[in-house]
């Protein structure tokens, strides 16, 4: 019996800001953002793209009419919830037209939650060979204008269909999770932006990775040479590299070091132009790896998921026969390429309008592809969605 990722897709908003421009506007050396943090562009969400519309947009292209009948659970992982009670999975289930006899829920643990959602889906499917689970990671990563975290913002969603006989990757049972109570990043209820201790968050991430990896290697008698590539949670591209460097130094052969360093570059190609999408960052990185690196069916991939607070998890997957055929590389690269650049001033306007729920559809939708879901209005605290005509 094999269970794993059968379909995998991402959606990002149609707008971005150039990091060199942002650096200049903030009186910072552009190389701090471009090299020190490792980000070139940052996705910017208009008010019309929230976690529901982005999640539905990520899922729509990979859900067939048959899938709508076979999906019996929808899980949305997010740390930018738009409601403290109602799960965004319920709205996404409705927008996608999935059959009604389904469980829908939202999961939270900072950037980590999509990983337990996938693990839960895998366990749930063991006695249900004909059913599928839709897992969506959707977030708007926002620290505030002029804040320390500003260069590590972003927005986007990743959708995954988990099923038996997966077309992309089989998931294994050998995961190791590591929990540590730490205040590196948190968002008290009612606050619109998170509180973050930047230095501590970098140290906590690396510590969590080392604990998860070392325990994994010990329990399952594995070494770095067993992996074709490692994928990391990517709040910014330099972060995963730092974690990788921390274990590569003296433990791995030169071949292994070169292979894991090269594959990390491919695994962050897309993230470099999107920024942090919190729960979806690891899975955007996985898509980036699969679409930009020379890998083969049967290759073994390690994935490190991290959510501040904190929980880390290291788990593994094996690529399926024909995995590349299940990915829409052309559509993904077109989505990245066709976005509209915003000046820093426009980005600031978008940013404020998002927080204040001020709508200006003509401006925002002018470059939206037809058929995309968007948030049309909020009336009496109810969110109404539509598709671009
Ligand atoms: N050229 C090249 N690199 C430069 C540079 C320049 N002109 N100026 C600075 N840098 C480097 C620094 O040396 C540093 O690299 P290092 O970490 O390898 O030493 C990097 O750029 C960032 O500089 P730093 O002083 O740490 O930046 P900061 O105090 O502005 O904080 C973050 C950066 C990422 C911590 C901050 O944006 C943040 O808090 N983000 C949100 C939290 C987050 O994403 N945490 C990650 C774990 S979940």
XYZ file of C-alpha atoms and ligand atoms in Angstrom:
437
model
C 0.000 0.000 0.000
C 1.425 3.396 -0.957
C -0.084 6.702 0.159
C 1.281 10.137 -0.633
C 1.082 13.330 -2.647
C -0.942 12.712 -5.778
C -1.346 16.309 -6.950
C 0.516 19.474 -6.004
C -0.053 23.070 -7.041
C 0.518 26.607 -5.814
C -1.102 29.993 -6.246
C 0.443 33.384 -5.589
C -1.142 36.813 -5.953
C -0.508 38.786 -9.120
C 1.629 41.477 -7.513
C 5.140 41.713 -6.172
C 7.632 44.274 -4.959
C 11.293 44.204 -5.936
C 13.477 43.680 -2.873
C 16.231 46.010 -4.100
C 13.605 48.773 -4.433
C 12.281 48.033 -0.959
C 15.816 48.116 0.456
C 16.458 51.526 -1.119
C 13.197 52.894 0.266
C 14.149 51.612 3.730
C 17.686 53.013 3.487
C 19.217 49.550 3.653
C 22.010 48.127 1.464
C 20.122 46.039 -1.168
C 22.628 43.216 -0.685
C 21.284 42.666 2.814
C 17.946 41.591 1.300
C 19.304 40.040 -1.915
C 22.246 38.138 -0.391
C 22.045 38.341 3.415
C 18.389 37.254 3.520
C 18.373 35.776 0.014
C 15.166 37.250 -1.408
C 14.795 38.934 -4.822
C 11.043 39.644 -5.028
C 8.189 39.519 -2.533
C 4.587 38.574 -3.338
C 2.043 41.199 -2.260
C -1.582 40.299 -1.620
C -4.285 42.700 -2.731
C -7.285 42.950 -0.400
C -9.157 40.688 -2.837
C -6.870 37.688 -2.141
C -7.206 36.203 1.328
C -6.435 32.687 2.571
C -9.759 31.353 1.261
C -9.509 32.679 -2.301
C -5.794 31.809 -2.558
C -6.428 28.304 -1.215
C -9.295 27.742 -3.669
C -7.162 29.120 -6.518
C -4.338 26.725 -5.634
C -6.684 23.733 -5.547
C -8.993 24.424 -8.499
C -6.576 23.437 -11.325
C -5.785 20.036 -9.758
C -9.284 18.954 -8.702
C -11.187 16.909 -11.283
C -14.949 16.254 -11.253
C -14.153 12.740 -9.994
C -11.968 14.168 -7.206
C -14.895 16.303 -6.049
C -16.759 13.030 -5.434
C -13.809 11.218 -3.818
C -12.523 13.940 -1.487
C -13.930 13.279 1.990
C -11.738 15.613 4.020
C -10.463 19.149 3.462
C -7.827 20.501 5.857
C -6.551 24.068 5.678
C -3.322 24.857 7.498
C -2.894 28.548 8.233
C -1.578 31.041 10.744
C -3.402 33.982 9.154
C -6.922 32.842 9.979
C -9.726 35.225 9.039
C -12.034 33.824 11.707
C -11.446 32.382 15.165
C -14.317 29.883 14.924
C -15.345 29.084 11.336
C -12.766 27.024 9.419
C -11.689 28.423 6.052
C -11.798 24.810 4.796
C -15.613 25.064 4.871
C -15.582 28.061 2.495
C -12.992 26.435 0.219
C -15.011 23.200 0.169
C -18.004 25.267 -0.996
C -16.094 27.278 -3.635
C -14.633 24.098 -5.153
C -17.966 22.244 -5.226
C -16.736 19.202 -3.267
C -19.460 16.665 -2.343
C -21.095 17.499 1.014
C -20.243 14.380 3.051
C -16.812 15.605 4.031
C -14.892 16.676 7.134
C -13.558 20.231 6.928
C -11.239 21.797 9.465
C -8.448 24.297 9.984
C -5.153 23.488 11.719
C -2.694 25.812 13.453
C 0.896 25.670 14.675
C 2.604 28.614 12.966
C 4.302 27.529 9.710
C 4.201 23.832 10.647
C 0.493 22.940 10.392
C 0.402 21.640 6.796
C 2.761 18.841 7.804
C 0.552 17.278 10.522
C -2.373 17.857 8.116
C -0.600 15.667 5.543
C 0.293 13.061 8.181
C -3.303 13.023 9.412
C -4.542 12.609 5.839
C -2.141 9.709 5.306
C -3.345 7.876 8.435
C -7.013 8.604 7.639
C -6.649 7.085 4.169
C -5.193 3.744 5.332
C -8.635 2.041 5.595
C -10.141 4.193 2.768
C -8.439 3.241 -0.520
C -10.953 5.051 -2.730
C -11.066 8.347 -0.861
C -8.834 11.413 -1.122
C -7.920 14.285 1.185
C -7.351 17.854 0.065
C -4.701 19.619 2.159
C -4.224 23.340 1.631
C -1.574 25.584 3.161
C -2.599 29.219 2.748
C -1.195 32.348 4.351
C -0.594 36.052 4.090
C 2.766 36.616 5.815
C 2.658 40.160 7.209
C 4.908 41.814 9.791
C 3.976 45.450 9.117
C 5.428 48.317 7.084
C 8.908 49.338 8.226
C 9.075 46.428 10.669
C 12.102 44.159 11.186
C 10.258 41.291 9.531
C 9.132 43.370 6.517
C 11.650 41.838 4.055
C 10.463 38.344 4.981
C 6.797 38.819 4.089
C 4.871 37.206 1.217
C 1.550 35.554 0.355
C 0.402 32.389 -1.326
C -1.136 28.948 -1.051
C -0.193 25.387 -1.877
C -2.793 22.677 -2.491
C -2.096 18.947 -2.259
C -4.278 15.963 -2.967
C -3.287 13.039 -0.731
C -4.317 9.590 -1.988
C -3.366 5.956 -2.484
C -1.054 5.210 -5.447
C 0.184 8.818 -5.552
C 1.485 10.233 -8.825
C 4.097 12.529 -7.234
C 5.570 11.068 -4.050
C 5.031 8.252 -1.607
C 5.159 9.322 2.041
C 6.897 7.110 4.606
C 6.068 6.413 8.256
C 9.474 7.410 9.576
C 8.802 10.981 10.664
C 10.282 12.546 13.802
C 8.662 15.620 15.376
C 10.346 17.819 17.980
C 8.455 20.228 20.243
C 9.981 23.010 22.332
C 8.098 25.814 24.121
C 9.820 28.965 22.853
C 8.646 32.533 22.211
C 10.450 33.165 18.934
C 7.393 34.237 16.937
C 3.788 34.444 18.103
C 0.599 36.428 17.472
C -1.592 37.029 20.519
C -5.326 36.857 19.709
C -6.559 40.154 18.287
C -3.144 41.336 17.037
C -2.906 41.770 13.253
C 0.877 41.349 13.104
C 3.014 38.760 14.866
C 5.568 39.512 17.533
C 8.963 38.156 16.659
C 12.400 37.806 18.173
C 14.321 37.567 14.891
C 17.607 36.253 16.252
C 15.903 33.732 18.521
C 13.677 32.561 15.632
C 16.731 31.765 13.500
C 18.446 29.927 16.387
C 15.249 28.059 17.351
C 14.741 26.941 13.735
C 18.287 25.565 13.485
C 18.054 23.887 16.885
C 14.731 22.269 15.945
C 16.198 21.026 12.666
C 19.258 19.562 14.340
C 17.176 17.798 17.012
C 14.725 16.394 14.432
C 17.429 15.313 12.008
C 19.749 13.762 14.633
C 16.905 11.812 16.216
C 15.696 10.692 12.772
C 19.186 9.541 11.737
C 19.632 7.669 15.036
C 16.211 5.990 15.054
C 16.228 4.929 11.418
C 19.989 4.418 10.882
C 20.086 6.947 8.054
C 22.729 9.411 6.900
C 22.743 12.401 4.554
C 24.091 10.189 1.777
C 20.667 8.442 1.653
C 19.013 11.579 0.262
C 18.900 13.007 -3.252
C 17.737 16.325 -1.762
C 16.522 17.956 1.440
C 13.671 20.459 1.441
C 13.245 23.008 4.207
C 10.664 25.434 5.506
C 11.815 28.628 3.744
C 10.891 31.855 5.581
C 13.712 33.332 3.479
C 16.133 31.365 1.336
C 19.161 31.933 3.575
C 17.383 30.242 6.507
C 17.266 26.693 5.123
C 20.834 27.048 3.864
C 21.968 27.940 7.380
C 20.249 24.848 8.769
C 21.748 22.688 6.026
C 25.234 24.145 6.609
C 24.925 23.322 10.295
C 24.890 19.569 9.616
C 26.855 19.360 6.368
C 30.187 20.560 7.661
C 32.104 17.518 8.847
C 29.601 14.706 8.631
C 29.041 14.387 4.877
C 31.296 13.446 1.947
C 32.134 16.067 -0.678
C 29.704 14.446 -3.125
C 26.858 14.550 -0.636
C 27.649 18.151 0.285
C 27.652 19.207 -3.383
C 24.434 17.297 -4.112
C 22.522 18.727 -1.151
C 23.805 22.267 -1.722
C 22.900 22.162 -5.441
C 19.464 20.728 -4.811
C 18.814 23.338 -2.096
C 19.347 26.060 -4.714
C 16.747 24.448 -7.005
C 14.449 23.985 -4.011
C 14.443 27.720 -3.345
C 14.210 29.071 -6.928
C 10.516 29.880 -6.548
C 10.682 30.929 -2.876
C 13.290 33.565 -3.747
C 10.637 35.333 -5.876
C 7.659 34.801 -3.576
C 8.916 35.365 -0.040
C 7.501 33.665 3.013
C 4.129 31.995 2.621
C 4.299 30.489 6.124
C 2.526 27.071 6.074
C 3.032 26.650 2.328
C 6.731 27.579 2.209
C 8.082 24.028 2.573
C 5.675 22.784 -0.100
C 6.422 25.647 -2.497
C 10.046 24.628 -2.006
C 9.169 21.008 -2.824
C 7.468 22.143 -6.068
C 10.489 24.304 -6.866
C 12.798 21.321 -6.329
C 10.727 18.925 -8.430
C 10.379 21.416 -11.288
C 13.899 22.866 -11.351
C 16.180 19.968 -10.460
C 17.233 16.811 -12.222
C 15.644 14.082 -10.098
C 14.501 10.540 -10.855
C 11.675 8.280 -9.805
C 12.762 6.398 -6.693
C 14.837 9.304 -5.382
C 14.557 9.785 -1.648
C 13.718 13.325 -0.422
C 13.913 14.582 3.177
C 11.530 17.346 4.296
C 11.995 19.592 7.322
C 8.926 21.454 8.496
C 9.186 24.183 11.153
C 6.596 26.261 12.976
C 7.709 28.835 15.523
C 6.592 28.304 19.027
C 7.843 25.620 18.182
C 7.372 22.300 16.412
C 9.776 20.864 13.862
C 9.365 17.632 11.942
C 11.648 15.701 9.629
C 9.998 13.183 7.332
C 10.697 11.510 4.025
C 9.166 10.787 0.638
C 10.114 8.767 -2.444
C 9.394 10.137 -5.908
C 6.856 8.197 -7.975
C 7.247 7.004 -11.577
C 6.366 9.853 -13.934
C 6.146 12.432 -11.130
C 7.109 15.262 -13.516
C 4.024 14.604 -15.679
C 1.813 15.414 -12.703
C 3.286 18.921 -12.329
C 2.327 21.930 -14.447
C 5.755 23.585 -14.764
C 4.623 25.882 -17.566
C 1.662 27.252 -15.626
C 3.785 27.746 -12.512
C 6.533 29.622 -14.317
C 3.973 31.739 -16.185
C 2.286 32.636 -12.891
C 5.602 33.870 -11.490
C 6.585 35.680 -14.680
C 3.287 37.426 -15.435
C 2.894 39.199 -12.113
C 2.747 42.971 -11.979
C 5.563 44.856 -10.231
C 4.421 47.404 -7.655
C 6.420 50.456 -6.674
C 7.156 50.661 -2.952
C 4.478 53.343 -2.688
C 1.888 51.101 -4.377
C 2.903 48.183 -2.160
C 2.340 50.364 0.913
C -1.105 51.349 -0.380
C -1.996 47.687 -1.017
C -0.728 46.793 2.422
C -2.894 49.342 4.239
C -5.968 48.509 2.161
C -5.563 44.816 2.998
C -5.574 45.551 6.727
C -8.508 47.950 6.453
C -10.531 45.781 4.037
C -10.797 48.673 1.555
C -11.807 47.320 -1.855
C -10.863 48.741 -5.235
C -11.543 45.927 -7.662
C -10.715 47.740 -10.881
C -7.182 48.324 -9.664
C -6.670 44.888 -8.214
C -8.285 42.663 -10.748
C -6.879 44.222 -13.893
C -4.234 41.519 -14.173
C -6.095 38.612 -12.528
C -6.514 35.605 -14.834
C -10.132 34.852 -15.683
C -11.784 32.212 -13.517
C -9.762 32.952 -10.406
C -11.598 33.225 -7.113
C -11.394 36.527 -5.279
C -12.854 38.146 -2.184
C -15.553 40.477 -3.506
C -16.790 42.154 -0.359
C -17.247 41.845 3.354
C -20.706 42.752 4.540
C -22.028 42.287 8.099
C -18.771 40.451 8.802
C -19.551 37.847 6.133
C -17.002 37.309 3.366
C -18.388 36.984 -0.178
C -16.316 35.416 -2.964
C -16.707 35.407 -6.734
C -14.678 34.458 -9.816
C -13.052 36.933 -12.211
C -15.316 37.208 -15.280
N 25.369 42.402 2.295
C 25.218 41.072 2.497
N 24.682 40.554 3.638
C 24.293 41.413 4.599
C 24.426 42.807 4.443
C 24.994 43.304 3.226
N 25.138 44.612 2.996
N 23.939 43.404 5.552
C 23.522 42.412 6.382
N 23.740 41.205 5.814
C 23.412 39.874 6.324
C 23.706 39.705 7.784
O 25.061 39.399 8.024
C 22.780 38.529 8.106
O 23.340 37.328 7.677
P 23.688 36.182 8.746
O 22.388 35.833 9.407
O 24.231 35.091 7.890
O 24.654 36.781 9.693
C 21.568 38.789 7.212
O 22.011 39.701 6.216
C 20.402 39.392 7.970
O 20.899 40.425 8.745
P 20.356 40.699 10.225
O 21.169 41.770 10.826
O 20.200 39.410 10.961
O 18.925 41.245 9.818
P 17.720 41.707 10.699
O 18.140 42.039 12.091
O 17.061 42.762 9.901
O 16.785 40.384 10.808
C 15.332 38.615 10.117
C 16.509 39.510 9.743
C 15.166 37.576 9.055
C 15.618 37.923 11.468
C 14.069 39.493 10.253
O 13.709 39.970 8.983
C 12.890 38.765 10.885
O 12.694 38.826 12.101
N 12.047 38.064 10.063
C 10.881 37.336 10.554
C 11.222 36.099 11.354
C 11.750 34.963 10.533
O 11.552 34.859 9.338
N 12.437 34.028 11.215
C 12.974 32.839 10.563
C 12.778 31.589 11.324
S 11.072 31.080 11.330
